[in-house]
Short mmCIF file of N, CA and C in Angstrom, two decimals:
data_model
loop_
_atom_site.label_atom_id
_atom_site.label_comp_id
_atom_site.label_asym_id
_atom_site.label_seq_id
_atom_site.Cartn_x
_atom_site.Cartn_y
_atom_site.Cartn_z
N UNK A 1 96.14 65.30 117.29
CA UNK A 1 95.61 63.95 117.35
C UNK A 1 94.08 64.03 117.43
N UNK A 2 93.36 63.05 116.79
CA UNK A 2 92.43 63.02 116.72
C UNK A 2 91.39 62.61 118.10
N UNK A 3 90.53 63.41 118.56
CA UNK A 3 89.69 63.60 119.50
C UNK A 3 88.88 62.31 119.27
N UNK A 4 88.33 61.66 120.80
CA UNK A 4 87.26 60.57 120.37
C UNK A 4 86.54 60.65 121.62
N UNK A 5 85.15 60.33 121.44
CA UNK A 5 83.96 60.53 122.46
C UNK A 5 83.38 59.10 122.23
N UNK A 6 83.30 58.52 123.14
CA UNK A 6 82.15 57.16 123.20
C UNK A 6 80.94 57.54 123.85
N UNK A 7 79.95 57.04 123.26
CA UNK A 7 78.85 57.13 124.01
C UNK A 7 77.41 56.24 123.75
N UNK A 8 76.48 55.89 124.44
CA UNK A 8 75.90 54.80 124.52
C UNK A 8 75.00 54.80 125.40
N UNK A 9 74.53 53.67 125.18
CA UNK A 9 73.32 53.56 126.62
C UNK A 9 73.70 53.27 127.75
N UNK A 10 73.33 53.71 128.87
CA UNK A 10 73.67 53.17 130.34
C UNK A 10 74.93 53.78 130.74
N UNK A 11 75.86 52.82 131.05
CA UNK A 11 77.09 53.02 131.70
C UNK A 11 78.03 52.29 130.36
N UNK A 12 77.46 51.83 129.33
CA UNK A 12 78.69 51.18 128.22
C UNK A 12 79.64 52.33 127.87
N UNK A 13 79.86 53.14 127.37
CA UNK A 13 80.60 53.86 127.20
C UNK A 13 81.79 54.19 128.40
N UNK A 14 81.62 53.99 129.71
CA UNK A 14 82.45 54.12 130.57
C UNK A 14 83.25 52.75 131.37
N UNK A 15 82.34 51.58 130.83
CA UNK A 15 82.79 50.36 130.59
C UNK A 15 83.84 50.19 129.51
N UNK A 16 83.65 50.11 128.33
CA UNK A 16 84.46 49.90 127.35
C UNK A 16 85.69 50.38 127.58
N UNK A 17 85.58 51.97 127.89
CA UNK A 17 86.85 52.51 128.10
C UNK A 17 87.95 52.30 129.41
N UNK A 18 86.81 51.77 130.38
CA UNK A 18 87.91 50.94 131.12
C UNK A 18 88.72 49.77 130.84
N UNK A 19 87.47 49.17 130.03
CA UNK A 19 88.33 47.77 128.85
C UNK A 19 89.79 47.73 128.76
N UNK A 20 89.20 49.10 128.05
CA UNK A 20 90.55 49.44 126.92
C UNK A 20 91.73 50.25 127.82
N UNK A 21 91.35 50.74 128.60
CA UNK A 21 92.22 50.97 129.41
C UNK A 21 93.22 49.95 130.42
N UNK A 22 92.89 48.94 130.27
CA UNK A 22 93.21 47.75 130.99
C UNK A 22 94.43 47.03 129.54
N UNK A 23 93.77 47.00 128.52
CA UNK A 23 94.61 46.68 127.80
C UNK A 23 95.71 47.35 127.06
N UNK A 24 95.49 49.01 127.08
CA UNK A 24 96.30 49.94 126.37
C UNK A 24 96.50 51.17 126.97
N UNK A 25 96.55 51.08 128.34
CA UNK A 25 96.62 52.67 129.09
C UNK A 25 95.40 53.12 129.24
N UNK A 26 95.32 53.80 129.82
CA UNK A 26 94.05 54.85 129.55
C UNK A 26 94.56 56.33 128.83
N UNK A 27 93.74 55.99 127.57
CA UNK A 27 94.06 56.93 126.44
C UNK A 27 93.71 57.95 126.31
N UNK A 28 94.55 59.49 125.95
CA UNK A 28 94.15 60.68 126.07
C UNK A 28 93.56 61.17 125.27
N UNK A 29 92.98 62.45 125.17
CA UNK A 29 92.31 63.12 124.32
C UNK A 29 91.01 61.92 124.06
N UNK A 30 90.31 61.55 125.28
CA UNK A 30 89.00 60.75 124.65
C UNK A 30 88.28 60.81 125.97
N UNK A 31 87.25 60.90 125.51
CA UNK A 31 85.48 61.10 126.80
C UNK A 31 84.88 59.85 126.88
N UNK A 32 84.34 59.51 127.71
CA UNK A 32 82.72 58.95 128.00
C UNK A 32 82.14 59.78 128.53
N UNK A 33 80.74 59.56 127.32
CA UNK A 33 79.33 60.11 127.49
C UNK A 33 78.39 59.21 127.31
N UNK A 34 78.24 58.60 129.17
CA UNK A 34 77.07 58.07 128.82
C UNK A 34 75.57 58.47 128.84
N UNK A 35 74.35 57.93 128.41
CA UNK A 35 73.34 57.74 128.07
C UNK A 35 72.00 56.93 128.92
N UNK A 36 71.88 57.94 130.38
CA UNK A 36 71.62 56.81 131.62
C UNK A 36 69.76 57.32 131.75
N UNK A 37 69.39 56.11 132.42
CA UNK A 37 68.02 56.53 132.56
C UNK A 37 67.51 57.95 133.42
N UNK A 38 66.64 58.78 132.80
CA UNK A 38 66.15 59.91 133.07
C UNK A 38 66.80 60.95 132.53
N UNK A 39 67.31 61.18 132.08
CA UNK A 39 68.21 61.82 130.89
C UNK A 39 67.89 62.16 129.37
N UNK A 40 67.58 63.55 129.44
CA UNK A 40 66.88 63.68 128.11
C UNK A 40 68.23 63.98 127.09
N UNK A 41 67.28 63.93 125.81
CA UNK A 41 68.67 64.08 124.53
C UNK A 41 69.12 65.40 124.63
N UNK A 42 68.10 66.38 125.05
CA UNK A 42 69.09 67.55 125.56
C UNK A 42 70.14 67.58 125.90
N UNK A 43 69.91 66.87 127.26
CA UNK A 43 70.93 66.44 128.61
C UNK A 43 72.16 65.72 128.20
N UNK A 44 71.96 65.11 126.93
CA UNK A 44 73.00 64.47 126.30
C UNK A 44 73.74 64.65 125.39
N UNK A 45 73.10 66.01 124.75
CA UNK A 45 73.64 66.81 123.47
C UNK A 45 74.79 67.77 124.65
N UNK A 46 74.20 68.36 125.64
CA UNK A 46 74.94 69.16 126.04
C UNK A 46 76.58 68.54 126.79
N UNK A 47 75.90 67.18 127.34
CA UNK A 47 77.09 66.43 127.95
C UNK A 47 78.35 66.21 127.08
N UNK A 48 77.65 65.88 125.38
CA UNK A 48 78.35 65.64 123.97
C UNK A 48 79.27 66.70 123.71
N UNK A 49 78.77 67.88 124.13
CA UNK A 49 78.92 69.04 123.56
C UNK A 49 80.28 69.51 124.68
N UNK A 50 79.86 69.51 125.79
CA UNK A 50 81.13 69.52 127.37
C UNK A 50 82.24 68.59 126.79
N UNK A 51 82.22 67.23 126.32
CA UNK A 51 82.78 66.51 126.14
C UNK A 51 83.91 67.08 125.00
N UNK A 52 83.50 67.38 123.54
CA UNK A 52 83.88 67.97 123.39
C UNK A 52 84.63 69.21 123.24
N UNK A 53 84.02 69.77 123.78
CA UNK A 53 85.67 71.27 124.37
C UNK A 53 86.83 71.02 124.73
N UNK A 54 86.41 69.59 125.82
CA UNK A 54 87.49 69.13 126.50
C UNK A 54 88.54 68.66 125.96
N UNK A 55 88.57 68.01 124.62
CA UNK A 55 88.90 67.29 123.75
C UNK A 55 90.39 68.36 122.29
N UNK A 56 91.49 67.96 122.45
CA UNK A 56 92.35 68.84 121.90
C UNK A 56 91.76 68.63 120.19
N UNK A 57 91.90 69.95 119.35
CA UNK A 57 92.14 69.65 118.10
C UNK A 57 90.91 69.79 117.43
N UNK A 58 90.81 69.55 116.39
CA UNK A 58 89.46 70.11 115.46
C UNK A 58 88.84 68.96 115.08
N UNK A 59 89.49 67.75 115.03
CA UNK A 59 89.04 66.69 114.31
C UNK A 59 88.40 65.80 116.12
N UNK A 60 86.99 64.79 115.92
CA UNK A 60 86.44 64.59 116.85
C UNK A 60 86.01 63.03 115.97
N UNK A 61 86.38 61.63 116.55
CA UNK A 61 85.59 60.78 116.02
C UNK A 61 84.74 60.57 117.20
N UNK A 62 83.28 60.35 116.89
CA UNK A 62 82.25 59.89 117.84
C UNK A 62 81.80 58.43 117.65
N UNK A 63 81.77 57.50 118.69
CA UNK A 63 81.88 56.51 118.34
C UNK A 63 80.51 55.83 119.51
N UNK A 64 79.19 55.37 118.72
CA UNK A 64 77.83 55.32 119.39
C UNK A 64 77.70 53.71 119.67
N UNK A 65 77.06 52.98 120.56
CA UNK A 65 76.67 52.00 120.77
C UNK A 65 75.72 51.66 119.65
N UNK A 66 74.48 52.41 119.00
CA UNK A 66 73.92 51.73 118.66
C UNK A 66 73.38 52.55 117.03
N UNK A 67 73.38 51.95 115.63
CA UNK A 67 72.77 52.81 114.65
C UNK A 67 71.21 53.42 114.78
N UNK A 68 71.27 54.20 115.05
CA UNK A 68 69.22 55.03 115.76
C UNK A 68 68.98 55.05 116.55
N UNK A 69 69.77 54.60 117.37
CA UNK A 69 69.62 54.90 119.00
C UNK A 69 69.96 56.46 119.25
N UNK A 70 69.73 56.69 120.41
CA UNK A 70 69.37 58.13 120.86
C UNK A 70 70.85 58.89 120.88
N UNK A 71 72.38 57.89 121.04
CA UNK A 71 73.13 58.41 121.46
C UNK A 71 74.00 59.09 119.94
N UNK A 72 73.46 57.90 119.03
CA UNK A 72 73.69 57.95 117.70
C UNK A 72 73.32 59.58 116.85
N UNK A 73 71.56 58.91 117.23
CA UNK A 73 71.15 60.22 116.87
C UNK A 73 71.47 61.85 117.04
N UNK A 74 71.63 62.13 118.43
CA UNK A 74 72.78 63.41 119.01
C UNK A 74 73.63 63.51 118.57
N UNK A 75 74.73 62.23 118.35
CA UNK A 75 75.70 62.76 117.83
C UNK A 75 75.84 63.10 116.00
N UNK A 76 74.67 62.28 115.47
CA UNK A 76 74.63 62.62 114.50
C UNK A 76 73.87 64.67 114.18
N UNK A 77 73.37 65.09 115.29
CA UNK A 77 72.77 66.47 115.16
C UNK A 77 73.76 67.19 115.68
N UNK A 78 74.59 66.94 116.24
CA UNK A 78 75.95 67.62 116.78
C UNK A 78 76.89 67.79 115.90
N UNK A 79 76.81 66.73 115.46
CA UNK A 79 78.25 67.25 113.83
C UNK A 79 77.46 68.06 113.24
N UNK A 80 76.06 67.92 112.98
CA UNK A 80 75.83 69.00 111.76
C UNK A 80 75.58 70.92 112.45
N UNK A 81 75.71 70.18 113.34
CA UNK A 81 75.86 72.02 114.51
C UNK A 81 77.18 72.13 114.67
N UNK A 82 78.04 71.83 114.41
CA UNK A 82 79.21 72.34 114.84
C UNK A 82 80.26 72.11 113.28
N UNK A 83 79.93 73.07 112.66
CA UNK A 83 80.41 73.31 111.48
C UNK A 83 82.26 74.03 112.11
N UNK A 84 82.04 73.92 113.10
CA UNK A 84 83.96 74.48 113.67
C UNK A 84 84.95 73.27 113.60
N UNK A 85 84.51 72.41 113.85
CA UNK A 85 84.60 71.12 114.00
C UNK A 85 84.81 69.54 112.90
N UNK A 86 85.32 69.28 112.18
CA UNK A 86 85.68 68.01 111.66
C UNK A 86 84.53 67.03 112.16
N UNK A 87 83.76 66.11 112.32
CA UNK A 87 82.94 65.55 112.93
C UNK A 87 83.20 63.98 111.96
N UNK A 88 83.20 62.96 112.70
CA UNK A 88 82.75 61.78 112.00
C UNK A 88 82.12 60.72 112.94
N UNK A 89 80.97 60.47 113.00
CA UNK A 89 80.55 59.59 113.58
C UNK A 89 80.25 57.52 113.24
N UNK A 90 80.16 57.31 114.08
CA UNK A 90 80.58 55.92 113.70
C UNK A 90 79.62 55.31 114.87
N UNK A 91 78.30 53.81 114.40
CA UNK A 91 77.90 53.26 115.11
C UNK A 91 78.50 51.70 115.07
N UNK A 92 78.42 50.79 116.70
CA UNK A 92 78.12 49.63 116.33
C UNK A 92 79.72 49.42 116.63
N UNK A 93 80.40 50.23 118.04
CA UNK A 93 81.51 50.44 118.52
C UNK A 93 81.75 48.96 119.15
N UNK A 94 82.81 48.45 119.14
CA UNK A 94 83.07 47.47 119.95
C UNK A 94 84.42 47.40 120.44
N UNK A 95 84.99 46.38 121.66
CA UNK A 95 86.58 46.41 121.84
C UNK A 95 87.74 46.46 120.76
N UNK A 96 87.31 45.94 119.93
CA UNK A 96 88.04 45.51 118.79
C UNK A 96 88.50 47.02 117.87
N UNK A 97 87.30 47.50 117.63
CA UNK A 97 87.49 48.87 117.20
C UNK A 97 88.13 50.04 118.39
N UNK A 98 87.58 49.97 119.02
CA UNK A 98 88.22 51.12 120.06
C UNK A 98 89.73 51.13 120.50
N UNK A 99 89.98 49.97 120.37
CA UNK A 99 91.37 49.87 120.35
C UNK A 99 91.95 49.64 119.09
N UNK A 100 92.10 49.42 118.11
CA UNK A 100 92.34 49.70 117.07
C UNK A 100 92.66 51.77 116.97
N UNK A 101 91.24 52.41 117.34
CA UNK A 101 91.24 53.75 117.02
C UNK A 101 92.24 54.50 118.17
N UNK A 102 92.54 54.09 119.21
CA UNK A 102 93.34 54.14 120.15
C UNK A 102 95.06 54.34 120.17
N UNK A 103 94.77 53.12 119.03
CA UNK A 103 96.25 52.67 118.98
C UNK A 103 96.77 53.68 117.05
N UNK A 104 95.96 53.38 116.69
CA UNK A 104 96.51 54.31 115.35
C UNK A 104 96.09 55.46 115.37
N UNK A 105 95.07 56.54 115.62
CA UNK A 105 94.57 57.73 115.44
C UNK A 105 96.18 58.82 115.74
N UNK A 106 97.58 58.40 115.83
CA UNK A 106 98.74 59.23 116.12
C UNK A 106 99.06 59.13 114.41
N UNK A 107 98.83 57.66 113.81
CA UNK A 107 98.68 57.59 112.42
C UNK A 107 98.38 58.11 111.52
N UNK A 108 96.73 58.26 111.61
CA UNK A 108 96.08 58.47 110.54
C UNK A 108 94.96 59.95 111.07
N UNK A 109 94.39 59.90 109.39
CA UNK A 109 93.60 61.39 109.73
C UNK A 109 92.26 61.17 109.80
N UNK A 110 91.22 61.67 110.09
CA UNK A 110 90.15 61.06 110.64
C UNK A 110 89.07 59.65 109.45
N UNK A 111 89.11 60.44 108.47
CA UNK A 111 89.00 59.56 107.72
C UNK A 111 89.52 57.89 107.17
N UNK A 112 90.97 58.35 107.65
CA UNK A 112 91.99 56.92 107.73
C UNK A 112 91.97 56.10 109.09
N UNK A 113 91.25 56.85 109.89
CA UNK A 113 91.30 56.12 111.12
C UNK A 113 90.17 55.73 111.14
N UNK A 114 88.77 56.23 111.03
CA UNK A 114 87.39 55.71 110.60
C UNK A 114 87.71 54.33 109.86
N UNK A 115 88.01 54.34 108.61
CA UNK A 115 88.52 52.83 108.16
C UNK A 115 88.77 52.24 108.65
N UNK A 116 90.14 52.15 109.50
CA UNK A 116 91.02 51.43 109.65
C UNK A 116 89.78 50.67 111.11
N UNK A 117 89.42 51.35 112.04
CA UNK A 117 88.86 50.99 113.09
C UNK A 117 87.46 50.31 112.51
N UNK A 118 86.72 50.84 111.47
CA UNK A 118 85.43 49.67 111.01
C UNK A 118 85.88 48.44 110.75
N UNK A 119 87.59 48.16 109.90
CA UNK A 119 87.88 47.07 109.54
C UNK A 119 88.33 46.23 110.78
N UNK A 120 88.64 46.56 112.07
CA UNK A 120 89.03 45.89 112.85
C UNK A 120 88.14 45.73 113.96
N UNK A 121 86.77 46.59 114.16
CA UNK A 121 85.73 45.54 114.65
C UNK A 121 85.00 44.85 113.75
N UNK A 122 84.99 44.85 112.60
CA UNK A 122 84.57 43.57 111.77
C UNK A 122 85.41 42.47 111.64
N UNK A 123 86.58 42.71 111.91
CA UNK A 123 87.63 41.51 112.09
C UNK A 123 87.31 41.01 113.83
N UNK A 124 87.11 41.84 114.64
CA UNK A 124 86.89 41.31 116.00
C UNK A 124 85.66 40.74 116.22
N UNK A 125 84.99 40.83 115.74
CA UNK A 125 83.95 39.49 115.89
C UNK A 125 84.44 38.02 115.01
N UNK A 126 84.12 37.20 116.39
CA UNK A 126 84.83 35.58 115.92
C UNK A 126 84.24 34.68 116.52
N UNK A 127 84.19 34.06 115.39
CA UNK A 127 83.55 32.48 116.07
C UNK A 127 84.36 31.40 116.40
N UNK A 128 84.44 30.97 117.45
CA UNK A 128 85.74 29.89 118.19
C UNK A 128 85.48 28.99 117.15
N UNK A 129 84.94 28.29 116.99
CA UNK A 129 84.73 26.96 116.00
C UNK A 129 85.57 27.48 114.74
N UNK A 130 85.37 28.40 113.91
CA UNK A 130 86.08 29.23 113.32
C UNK A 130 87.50 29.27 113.40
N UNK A 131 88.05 29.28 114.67
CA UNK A 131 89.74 29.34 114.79
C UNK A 131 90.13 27.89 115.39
N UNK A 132 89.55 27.20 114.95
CA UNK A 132 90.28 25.94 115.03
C UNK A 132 91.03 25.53 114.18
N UNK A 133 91.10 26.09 113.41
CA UNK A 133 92.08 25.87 112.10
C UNK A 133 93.65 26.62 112.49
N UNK A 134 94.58 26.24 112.59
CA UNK A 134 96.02 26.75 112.90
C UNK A 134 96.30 28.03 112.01
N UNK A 135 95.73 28.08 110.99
CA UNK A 135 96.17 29.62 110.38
C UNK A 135 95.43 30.33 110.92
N UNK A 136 94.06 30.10 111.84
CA UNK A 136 93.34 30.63 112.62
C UNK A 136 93.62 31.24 113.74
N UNK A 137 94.11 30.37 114.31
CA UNK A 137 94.68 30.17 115.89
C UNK A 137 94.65 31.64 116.41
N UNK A 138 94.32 32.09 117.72
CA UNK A 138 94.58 33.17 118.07
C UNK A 138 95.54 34.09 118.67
N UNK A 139 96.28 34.88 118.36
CA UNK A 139 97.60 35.50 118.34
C UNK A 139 98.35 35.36 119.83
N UNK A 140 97.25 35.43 120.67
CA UNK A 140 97.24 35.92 122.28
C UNK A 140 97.14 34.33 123.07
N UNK A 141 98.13 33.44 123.35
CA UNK A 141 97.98 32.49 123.93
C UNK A 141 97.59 32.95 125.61
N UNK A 142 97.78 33.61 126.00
CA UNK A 142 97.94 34.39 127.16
C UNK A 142 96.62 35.47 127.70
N UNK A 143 96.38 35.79 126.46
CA UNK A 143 95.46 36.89 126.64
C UNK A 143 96.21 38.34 126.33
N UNK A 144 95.47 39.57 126.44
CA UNK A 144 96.34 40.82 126.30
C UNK A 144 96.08 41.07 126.98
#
């Protein structure tokens, strides 16, 4: 199964995954690495890097808060150092996606799960005014 690392500025990365843990277990084979003040990119390559070991399997999706941000950037110099490794990184992570990658990565192969999870935080952003329309309506009267 495919390995996944979040990581981000501050404490988001250890947020989210409580999110998602609230809504879908708390899911295995996956890290937070966050990105906190006083913390150099060293400090964060190496945390990236811990994170990874930990992590079963060859294939690793990395999934960054922000495109050029610092956490982005590492992980984008980390795939290209670790030629042992499968690497795909992905910015611009949200609930929508993380659970999506959560719930199918038993599915698909890293590449199919990269998809599948861009298409479903671009589907998770919504505008209420937007689902006022009944084919709209939102699935979850309840909440999840």
């Amino acid at each position: 199964m495919t390995g996944i690392i979040v990581t981000g500025h501050g404490t988001f990365p250890e947020g989210i995954l409580s999110a998602v843990s609230l809504v879908a277990g708390k899911p295995d084979n996956t890290q937070a690495v966050n990105f906190e003040m006083g913390q150099s990119s060293e400090d964060l390559k190496d945390s990236m890097a811990k994170a990874m070991e930990s992590l079963e399997g060859d294939e690793v999706l990395i999934l960054a808060d922000l495109v050029g941000g610092t956490p982005f950037n590492t992980a984008a110099a980390l795939r290209k150092a670790r030629a042992d490794k499968r690497i795909k990184v992905i910015a611009g992570v949200n609930m929508a996606a993380l659970v999506e990658a959560v719930f199918s990565r038993p599915m698909y192969g890293l590449d199919e799960l990269a998809a599948a999870l861009l298409s479903a935080g671009r589907e998770g952003l919504r505008d209420l005014d937007a689902l006022d329309s009944e084919e709209e309506a939102p699935e979850f009267e309840d909440g999840l």
